[in-house]
PDB file of C-alpha atoms in Angstrom:
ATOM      1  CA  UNK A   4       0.000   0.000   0.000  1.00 94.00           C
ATOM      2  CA  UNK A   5       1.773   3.547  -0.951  1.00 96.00           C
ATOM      3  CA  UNK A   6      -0.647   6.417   0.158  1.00 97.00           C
ATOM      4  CA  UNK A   7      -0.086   9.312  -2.593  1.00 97.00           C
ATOM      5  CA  UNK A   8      -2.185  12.368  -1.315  1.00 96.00           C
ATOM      6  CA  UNK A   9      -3.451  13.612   2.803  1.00 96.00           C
ATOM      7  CA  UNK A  10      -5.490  16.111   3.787  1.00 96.00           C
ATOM      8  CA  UNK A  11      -7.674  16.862   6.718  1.00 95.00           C
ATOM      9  CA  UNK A  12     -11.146  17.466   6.466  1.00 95.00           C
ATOM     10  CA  UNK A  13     -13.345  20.444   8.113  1.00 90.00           C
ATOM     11  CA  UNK A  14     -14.123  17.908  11.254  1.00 89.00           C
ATOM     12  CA  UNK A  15     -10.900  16.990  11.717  1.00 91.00           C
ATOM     13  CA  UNK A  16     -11.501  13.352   9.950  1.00 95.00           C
ATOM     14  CA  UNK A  17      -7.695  12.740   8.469  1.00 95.00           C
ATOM     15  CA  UNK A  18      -8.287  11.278   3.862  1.00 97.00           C
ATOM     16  CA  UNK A  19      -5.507   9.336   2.287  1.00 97.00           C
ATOM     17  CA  UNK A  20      -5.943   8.413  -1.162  1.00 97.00           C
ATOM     18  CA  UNK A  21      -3.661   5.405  -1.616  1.00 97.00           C
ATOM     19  CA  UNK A  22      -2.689   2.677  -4.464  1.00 97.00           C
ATOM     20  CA  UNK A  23      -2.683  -1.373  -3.861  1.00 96.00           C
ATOM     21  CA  UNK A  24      -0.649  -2.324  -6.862  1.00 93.00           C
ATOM     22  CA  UNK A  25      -2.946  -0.766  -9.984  1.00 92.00           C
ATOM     23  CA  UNK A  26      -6.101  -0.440  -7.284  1.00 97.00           C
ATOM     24  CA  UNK A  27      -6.622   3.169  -6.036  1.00 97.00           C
ATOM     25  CA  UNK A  28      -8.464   3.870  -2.846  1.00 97.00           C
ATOM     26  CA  UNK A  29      -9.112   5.856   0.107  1.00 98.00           C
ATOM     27  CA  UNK A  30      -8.684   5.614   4.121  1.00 98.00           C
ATOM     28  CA  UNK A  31     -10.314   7.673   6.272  1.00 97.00           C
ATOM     29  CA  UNK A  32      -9.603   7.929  10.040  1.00 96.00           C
ATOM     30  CA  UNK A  33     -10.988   9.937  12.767  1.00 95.00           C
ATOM     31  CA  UNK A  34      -9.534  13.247  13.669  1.00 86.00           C
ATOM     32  CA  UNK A  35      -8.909  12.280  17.668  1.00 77.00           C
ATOM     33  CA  UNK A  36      -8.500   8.260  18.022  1.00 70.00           C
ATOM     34  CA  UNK A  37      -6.131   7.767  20.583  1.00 71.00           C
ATOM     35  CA  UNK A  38      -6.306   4.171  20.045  1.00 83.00           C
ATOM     36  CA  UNK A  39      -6.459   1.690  17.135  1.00 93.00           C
ATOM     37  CA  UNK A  40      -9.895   1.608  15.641  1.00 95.00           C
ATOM     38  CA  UNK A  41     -11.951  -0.614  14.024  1.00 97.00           C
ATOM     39  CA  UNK A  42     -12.552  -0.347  10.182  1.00 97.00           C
ATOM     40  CA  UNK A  43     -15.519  -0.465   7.915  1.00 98.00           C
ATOM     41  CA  UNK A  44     -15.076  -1.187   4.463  1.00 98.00           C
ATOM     42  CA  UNK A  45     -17.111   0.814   1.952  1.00 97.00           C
ATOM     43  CA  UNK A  46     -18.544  -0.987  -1.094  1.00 94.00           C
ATOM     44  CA  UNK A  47     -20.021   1.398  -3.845  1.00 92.00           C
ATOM     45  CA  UNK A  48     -21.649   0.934  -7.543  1.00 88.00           C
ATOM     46  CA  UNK A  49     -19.049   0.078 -10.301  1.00 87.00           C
ATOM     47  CA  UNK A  50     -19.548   4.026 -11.586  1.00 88.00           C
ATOM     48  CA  UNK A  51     -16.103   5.110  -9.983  1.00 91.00           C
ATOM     49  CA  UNK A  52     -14.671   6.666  -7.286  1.00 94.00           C
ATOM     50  CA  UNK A  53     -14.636  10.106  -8.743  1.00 94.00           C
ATOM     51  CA  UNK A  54     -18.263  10.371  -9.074  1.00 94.00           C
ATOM     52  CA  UNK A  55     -19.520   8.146  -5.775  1.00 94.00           C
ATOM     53  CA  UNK A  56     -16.814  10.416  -3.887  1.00 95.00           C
ATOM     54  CA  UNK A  57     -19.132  12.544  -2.119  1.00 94.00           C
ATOM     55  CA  UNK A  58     -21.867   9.507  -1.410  1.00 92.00           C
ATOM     56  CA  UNK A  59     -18.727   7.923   0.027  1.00 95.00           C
ATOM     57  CA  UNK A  60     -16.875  10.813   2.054  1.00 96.00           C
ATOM     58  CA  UNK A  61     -20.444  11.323   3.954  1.00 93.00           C
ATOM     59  CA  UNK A  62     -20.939   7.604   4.767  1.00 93.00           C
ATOM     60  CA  UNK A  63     -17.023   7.788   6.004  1.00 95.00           C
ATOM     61  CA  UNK A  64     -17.331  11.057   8.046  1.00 95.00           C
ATOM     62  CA  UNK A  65     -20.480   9.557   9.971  1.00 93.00           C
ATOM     63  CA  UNK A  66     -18.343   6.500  10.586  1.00 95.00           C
ATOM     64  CA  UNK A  67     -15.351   8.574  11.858  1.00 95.00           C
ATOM     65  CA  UNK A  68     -17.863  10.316  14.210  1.00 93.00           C
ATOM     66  CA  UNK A  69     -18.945   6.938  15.766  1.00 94.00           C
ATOM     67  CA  UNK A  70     -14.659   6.239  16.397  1.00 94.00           C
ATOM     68  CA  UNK A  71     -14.862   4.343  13.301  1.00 96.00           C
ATOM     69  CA  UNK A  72     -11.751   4.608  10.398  1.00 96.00           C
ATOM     70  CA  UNK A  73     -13.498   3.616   6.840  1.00 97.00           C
ATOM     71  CA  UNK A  74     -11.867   2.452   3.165  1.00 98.00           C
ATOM     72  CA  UNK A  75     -12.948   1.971  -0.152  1.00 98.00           C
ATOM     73  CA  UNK A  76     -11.317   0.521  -3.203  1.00 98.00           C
ATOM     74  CA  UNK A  77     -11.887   1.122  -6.996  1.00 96.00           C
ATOM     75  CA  UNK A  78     -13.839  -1.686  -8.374  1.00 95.00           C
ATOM     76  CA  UNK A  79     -12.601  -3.664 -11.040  1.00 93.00           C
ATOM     77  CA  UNK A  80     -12.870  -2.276 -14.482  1.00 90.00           C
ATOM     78  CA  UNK A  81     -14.358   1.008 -13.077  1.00 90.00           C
ATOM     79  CA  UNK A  82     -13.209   4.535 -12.149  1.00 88.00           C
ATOM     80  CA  UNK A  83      -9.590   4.812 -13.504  1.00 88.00           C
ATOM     81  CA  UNK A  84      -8.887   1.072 -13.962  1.00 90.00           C
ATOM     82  CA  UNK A  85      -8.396  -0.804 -17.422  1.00 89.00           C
ATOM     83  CA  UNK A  86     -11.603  -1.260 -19.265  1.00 87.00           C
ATOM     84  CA  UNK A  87     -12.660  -4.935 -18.636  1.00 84.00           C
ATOM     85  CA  UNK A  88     -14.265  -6.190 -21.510  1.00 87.00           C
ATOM     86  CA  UNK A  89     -16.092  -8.778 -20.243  1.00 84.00           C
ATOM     87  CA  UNK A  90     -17.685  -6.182 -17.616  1.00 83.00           C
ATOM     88  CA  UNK A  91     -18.193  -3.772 -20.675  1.00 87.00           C
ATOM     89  CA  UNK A  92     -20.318  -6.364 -22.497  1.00 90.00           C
ATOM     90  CA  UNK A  93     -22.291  -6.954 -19.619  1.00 87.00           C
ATOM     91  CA  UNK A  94     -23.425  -3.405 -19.423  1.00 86.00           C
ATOM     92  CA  UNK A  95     -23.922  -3.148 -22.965  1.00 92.00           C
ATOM     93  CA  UNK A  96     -26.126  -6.651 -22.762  1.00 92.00           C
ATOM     94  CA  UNK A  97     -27.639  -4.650 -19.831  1.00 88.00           C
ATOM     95  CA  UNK A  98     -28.524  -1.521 -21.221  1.00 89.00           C
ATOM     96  CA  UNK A  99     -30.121  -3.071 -24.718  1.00 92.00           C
ATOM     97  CA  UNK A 100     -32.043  -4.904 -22.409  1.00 89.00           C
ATOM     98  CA  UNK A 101     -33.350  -2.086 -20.140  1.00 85.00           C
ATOM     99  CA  UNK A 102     -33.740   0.148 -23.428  1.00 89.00           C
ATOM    100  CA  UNK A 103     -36.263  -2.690 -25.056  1.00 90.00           C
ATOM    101  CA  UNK A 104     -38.424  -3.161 -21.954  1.00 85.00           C
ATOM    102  CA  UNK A 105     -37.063  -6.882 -21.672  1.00 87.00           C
ATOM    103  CA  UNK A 106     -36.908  -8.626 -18.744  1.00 84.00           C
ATOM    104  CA  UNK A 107     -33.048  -8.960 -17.741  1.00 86.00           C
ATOM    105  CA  UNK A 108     -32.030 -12.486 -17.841  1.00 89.00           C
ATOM    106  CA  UNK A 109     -30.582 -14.797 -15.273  1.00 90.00           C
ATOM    107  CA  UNK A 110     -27.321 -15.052 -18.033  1.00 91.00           C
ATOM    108  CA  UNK A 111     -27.296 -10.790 -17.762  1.00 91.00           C
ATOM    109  CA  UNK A 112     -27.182 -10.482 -14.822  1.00 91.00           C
ATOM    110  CA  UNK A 113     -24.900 -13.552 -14.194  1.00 93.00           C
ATOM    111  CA  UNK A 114     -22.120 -12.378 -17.027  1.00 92.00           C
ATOM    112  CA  UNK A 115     -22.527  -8.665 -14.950  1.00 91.00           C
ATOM    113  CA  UNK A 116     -22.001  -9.866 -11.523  1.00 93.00           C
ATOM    114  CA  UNK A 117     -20.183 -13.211 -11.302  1.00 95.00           C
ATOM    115  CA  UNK A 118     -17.433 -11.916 -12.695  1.00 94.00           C
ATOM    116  CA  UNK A 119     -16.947  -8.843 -10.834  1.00 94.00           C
ATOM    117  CA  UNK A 120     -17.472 -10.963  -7.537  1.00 96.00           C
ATOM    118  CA  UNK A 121     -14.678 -13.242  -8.142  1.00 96.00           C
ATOM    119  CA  UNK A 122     -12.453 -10.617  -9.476  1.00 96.00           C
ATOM    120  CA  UNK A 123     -13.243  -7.723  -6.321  1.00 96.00           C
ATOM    121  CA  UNK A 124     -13.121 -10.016  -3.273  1.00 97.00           C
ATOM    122  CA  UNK A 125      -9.835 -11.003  -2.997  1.00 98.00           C
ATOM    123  CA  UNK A 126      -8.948  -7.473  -3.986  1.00 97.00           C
ATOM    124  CA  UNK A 127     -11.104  -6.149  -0.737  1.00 98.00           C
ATOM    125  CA  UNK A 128      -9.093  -8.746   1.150  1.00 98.00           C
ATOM    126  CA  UNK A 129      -5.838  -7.822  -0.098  1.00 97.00           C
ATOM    127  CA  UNK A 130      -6.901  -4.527   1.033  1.00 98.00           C
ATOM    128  CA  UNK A 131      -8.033  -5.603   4.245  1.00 97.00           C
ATOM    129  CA  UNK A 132      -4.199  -7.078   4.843  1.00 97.00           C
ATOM    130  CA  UNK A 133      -3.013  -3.597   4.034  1.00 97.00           C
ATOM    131  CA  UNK A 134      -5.421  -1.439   5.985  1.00 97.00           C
ATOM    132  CA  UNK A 135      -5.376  -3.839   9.073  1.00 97.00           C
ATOM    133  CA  UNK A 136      -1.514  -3.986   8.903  1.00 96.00           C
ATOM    134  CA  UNK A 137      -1.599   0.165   9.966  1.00 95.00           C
ATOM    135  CA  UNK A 138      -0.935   1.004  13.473  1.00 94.00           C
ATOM    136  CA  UNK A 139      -4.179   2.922  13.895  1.00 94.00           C
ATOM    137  CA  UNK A 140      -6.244   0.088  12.601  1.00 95.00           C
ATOM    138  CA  UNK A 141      -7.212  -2.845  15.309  1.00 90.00           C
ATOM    139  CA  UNK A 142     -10.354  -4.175  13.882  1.00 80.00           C
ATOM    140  CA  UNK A 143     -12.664  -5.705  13.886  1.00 95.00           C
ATOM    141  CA  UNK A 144     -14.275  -4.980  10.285  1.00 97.00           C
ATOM    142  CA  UNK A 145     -17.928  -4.091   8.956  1.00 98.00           C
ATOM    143  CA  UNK A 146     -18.702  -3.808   5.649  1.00 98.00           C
ATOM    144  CA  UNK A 147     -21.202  -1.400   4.028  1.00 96.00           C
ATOM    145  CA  UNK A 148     -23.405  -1.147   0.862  1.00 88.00           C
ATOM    146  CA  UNK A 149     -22.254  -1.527  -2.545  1.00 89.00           C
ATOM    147  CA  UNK A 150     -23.379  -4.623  -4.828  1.00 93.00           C
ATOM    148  CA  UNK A 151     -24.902  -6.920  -2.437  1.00 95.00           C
ATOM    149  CA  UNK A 152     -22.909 -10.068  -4.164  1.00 96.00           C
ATOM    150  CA  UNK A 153     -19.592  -9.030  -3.502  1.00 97.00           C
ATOM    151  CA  UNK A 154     -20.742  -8.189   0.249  1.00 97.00           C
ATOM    152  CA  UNK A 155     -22.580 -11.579   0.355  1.00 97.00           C
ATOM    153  CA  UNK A 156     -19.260 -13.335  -0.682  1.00 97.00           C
ATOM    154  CA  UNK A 157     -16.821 -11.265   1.619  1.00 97.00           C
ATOM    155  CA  UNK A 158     -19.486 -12.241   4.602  1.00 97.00           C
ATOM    156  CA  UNK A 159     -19.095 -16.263   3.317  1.00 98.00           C
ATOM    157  CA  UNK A 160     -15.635 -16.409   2.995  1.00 98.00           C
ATOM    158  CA  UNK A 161     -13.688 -13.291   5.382  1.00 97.00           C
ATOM    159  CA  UNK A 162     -13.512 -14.220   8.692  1.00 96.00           C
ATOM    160  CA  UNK A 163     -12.188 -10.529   9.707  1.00 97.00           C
ATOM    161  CA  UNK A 164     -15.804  -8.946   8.650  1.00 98.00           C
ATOM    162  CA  UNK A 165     -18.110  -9.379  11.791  1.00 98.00           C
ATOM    163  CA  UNK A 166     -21.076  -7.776  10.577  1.00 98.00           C
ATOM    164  CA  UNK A 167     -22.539  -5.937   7.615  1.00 97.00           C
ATOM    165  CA  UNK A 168     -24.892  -3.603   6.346  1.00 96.00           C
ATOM    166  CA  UNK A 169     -26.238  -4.459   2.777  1.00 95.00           C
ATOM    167  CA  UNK A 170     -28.668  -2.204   0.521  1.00 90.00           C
ATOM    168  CA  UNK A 171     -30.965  -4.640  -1.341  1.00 86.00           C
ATOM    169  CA  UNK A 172     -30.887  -2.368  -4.739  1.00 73.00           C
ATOM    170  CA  UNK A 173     -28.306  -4.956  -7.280  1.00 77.00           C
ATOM    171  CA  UNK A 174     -29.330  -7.816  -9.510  1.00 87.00           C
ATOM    172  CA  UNK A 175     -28.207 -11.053  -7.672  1.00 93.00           C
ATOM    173  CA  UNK A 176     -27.508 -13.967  -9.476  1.00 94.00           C
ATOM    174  CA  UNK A 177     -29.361 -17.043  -8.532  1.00 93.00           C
ATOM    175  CA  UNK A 178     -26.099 -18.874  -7.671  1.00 94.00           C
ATOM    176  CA  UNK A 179     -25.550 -15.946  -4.558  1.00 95.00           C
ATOM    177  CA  UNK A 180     -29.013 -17.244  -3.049  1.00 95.00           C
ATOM    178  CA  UNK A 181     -26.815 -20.304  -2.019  1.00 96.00           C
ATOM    179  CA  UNK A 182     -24.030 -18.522  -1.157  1.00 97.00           C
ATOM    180  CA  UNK A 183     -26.330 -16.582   1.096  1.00 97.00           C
ATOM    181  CA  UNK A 184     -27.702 -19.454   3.088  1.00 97.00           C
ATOM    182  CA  UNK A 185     -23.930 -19.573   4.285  1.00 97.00           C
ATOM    183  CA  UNK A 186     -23.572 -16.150   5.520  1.00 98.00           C
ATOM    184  CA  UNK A 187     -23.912 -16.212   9.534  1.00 97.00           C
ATOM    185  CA  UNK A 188     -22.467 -12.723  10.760  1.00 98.00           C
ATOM    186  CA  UNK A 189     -25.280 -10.112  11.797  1.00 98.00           C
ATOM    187  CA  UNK A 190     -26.920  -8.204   8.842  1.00 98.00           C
ATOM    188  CA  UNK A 191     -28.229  -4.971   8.590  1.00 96.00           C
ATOM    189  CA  UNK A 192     -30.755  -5.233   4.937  1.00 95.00           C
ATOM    190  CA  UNK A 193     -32.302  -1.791   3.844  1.00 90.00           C
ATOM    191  CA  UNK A 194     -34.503  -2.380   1.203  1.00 87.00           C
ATOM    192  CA  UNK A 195     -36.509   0.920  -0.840  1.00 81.00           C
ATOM    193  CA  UNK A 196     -40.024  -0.271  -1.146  1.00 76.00           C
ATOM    194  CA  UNK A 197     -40.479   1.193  -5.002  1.00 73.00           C
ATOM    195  CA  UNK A 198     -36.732   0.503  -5.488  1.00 75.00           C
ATOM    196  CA  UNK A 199     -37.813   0.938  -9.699  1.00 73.00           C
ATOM    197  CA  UNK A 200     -34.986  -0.770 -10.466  1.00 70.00           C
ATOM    198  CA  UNK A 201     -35.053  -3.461  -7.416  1.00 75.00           C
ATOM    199  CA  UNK A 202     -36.820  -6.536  -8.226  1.00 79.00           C
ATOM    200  CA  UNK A 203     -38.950  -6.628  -4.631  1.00 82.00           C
ATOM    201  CA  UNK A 204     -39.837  -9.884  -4.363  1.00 86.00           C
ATOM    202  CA  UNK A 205     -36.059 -11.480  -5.085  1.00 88.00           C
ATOM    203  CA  UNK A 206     -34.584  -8.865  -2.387  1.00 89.00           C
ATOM    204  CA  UNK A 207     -37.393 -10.549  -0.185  1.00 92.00           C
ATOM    205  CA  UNK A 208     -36.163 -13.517  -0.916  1.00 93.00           C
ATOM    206  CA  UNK A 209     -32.848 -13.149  -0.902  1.00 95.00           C
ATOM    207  CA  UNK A 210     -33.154 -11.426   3.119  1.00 94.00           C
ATOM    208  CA  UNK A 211     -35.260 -15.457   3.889  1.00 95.00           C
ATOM    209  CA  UNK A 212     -32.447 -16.870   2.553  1.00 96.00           C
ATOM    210  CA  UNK A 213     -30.052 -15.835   4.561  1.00 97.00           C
ATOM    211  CA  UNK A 214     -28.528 -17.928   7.450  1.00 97.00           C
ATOM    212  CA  UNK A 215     -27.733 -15.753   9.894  1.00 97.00           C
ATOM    213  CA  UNK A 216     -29.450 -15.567  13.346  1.00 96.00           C
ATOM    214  CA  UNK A 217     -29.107 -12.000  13.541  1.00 96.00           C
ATOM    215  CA  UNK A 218     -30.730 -10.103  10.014  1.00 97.00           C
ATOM    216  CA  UNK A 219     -33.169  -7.204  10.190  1.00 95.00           C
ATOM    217  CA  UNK A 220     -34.742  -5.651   7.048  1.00 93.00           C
ATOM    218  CA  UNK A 221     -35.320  -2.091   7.327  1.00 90.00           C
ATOM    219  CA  UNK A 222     -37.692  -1.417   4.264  1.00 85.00           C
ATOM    220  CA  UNK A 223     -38.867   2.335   3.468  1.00 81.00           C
ATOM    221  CA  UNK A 224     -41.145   3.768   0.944  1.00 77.00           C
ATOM    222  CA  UNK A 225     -39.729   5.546  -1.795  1.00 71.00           C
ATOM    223  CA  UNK A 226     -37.304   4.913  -4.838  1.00 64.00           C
ATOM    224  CA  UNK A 227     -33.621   3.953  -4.981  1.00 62.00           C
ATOM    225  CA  UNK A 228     -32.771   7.612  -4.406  1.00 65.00           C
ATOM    226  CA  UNK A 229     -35.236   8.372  -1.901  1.00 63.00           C
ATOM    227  CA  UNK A 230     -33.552   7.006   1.167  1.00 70.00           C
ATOM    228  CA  UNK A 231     -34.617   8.544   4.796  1.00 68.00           C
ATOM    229  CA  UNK A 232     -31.895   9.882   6.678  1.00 72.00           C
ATOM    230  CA  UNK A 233     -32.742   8.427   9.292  1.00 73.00           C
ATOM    231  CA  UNK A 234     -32.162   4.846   7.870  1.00 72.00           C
ATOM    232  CA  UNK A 235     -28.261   5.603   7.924  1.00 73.00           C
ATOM    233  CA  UNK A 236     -28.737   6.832  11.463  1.00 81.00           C
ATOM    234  CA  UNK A 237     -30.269   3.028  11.747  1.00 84.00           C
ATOM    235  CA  UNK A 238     -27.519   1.641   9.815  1.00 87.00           C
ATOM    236  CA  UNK A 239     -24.509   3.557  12.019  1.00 88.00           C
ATOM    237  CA  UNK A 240     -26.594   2.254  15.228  1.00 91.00           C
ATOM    238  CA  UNK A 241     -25.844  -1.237  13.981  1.00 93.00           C
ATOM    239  CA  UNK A 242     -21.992  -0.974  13.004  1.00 95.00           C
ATOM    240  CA  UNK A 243     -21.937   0.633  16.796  1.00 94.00           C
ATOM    241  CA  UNK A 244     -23.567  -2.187  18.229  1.00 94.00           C
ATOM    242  CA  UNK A 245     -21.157  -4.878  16.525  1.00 95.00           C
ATOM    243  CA  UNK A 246     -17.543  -3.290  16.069  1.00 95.00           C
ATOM    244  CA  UNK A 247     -16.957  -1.541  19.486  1.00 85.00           C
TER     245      UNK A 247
END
């Protein structure tokens, strides 16, 4: 890990945009931690750092305010990384799809996300081996949002992430319902009730399928965008509860 840029934001919470071989990303960590922290990993949409950058820096400042340091990597064929062609055919497959008013297929959305799960988590836990290798890092680790598959995975197979906060808004592939009946940690699910790009009734499915003894769905009215604030108030409650 080489960290290439540092500054300190209004309240205090220290950013460090850093590289992991070709995979850019950022740390955040709290202003006033006296002690090692614990960390919560940020997962994001594959539309780049650049432009998820302010989503992210909020969701990491609320974290630094609870005593928590936060991280995010670039995804796979996203943001400044090499164009991945098989990702770019899955969006194009994607988007002709969306454009006709055709159902998206279980071999769409497996060619979109299948891939991009194997590829991006053993990069998150290659990043975890940096990030928890840092003095003011102690653990343990949460991870939060992003496409649910790649969080479902990391929950199945990384024994450092003790709990996590998904947002039921990504096409799953029928092959993560499985995986999902493996996943034991505690689970925080928000689901957006008119999510118009959520298919309800799988995310409902998906949350039954899951193993662990510890889930709760938190499911609001409104569209993807349309999230209450208070539901991240919810979300940090959670992350409290299970990393200190």
């Amino acid at each position: 890990m080489r960290f290439t840029t540092e500054q300190r934001l209004d309240d205090g919470v220290l950013e460090r945009e850093f590289t992991l071989g070709e995979i850019p990303g950022i740390l955040w960590t709290p202003g006033s931690a006296s002690a090692p922290v614990p960390l919560i990993l940020l997962g994001h949409p594959p539309l780049g750092l650049h432009e998820m950058y302010p989503r992210l820096v909020a969701r990491a400042q609320h974290a630094a305010a609870d005593g928590f340091a936060a991280a995010t990597i670039e995804l796979p064929g996203s943001g400044d990384r090499p164009r991945w062609a098989v990702a770019e055919q899955a969006r194009t497959d994607l988007r002709r799809a969306l454009e006709a008013g055709e159902p998206v297929s279980d071999e769409i959305i497996d060619a979109l996300i299948l891939p991009l799960v194997n590829k991006a988590v053993p990069e998150s836990q290659a990043a975890l081996d940096a990030l928890l290798s840092l003095p003011e890092i102690g653990g343990p680790v949460g991870y939060s949002g992003g496409v649910i598959s790649v969080g479902i995975r990391l929950a199945v197979v990384e024994p450092r992430i003790v709990a996590a906060g998904f947002f039921a808004g990504s096409f799953v592939p029928r092959a993560m319902f499985e995986e999902a009946r493996q996943v034991t940690i505690p689970l925080h699910v928000l689901l957006q009730w008119d999510d118009e790009g959520n298919d309800r009734q799988a995310a409902l499915d998906l949350f039954d399928a899951f193993g662990s003894k510890e889930k709760t769905l938190h499911a609001n009215m409104g569209g993807h965008t349309g999230v209450p604030q208070f539901a991240g108030e919810d979300a940090a409650g959670f992350f409290a509860r299970h990393l200190r």
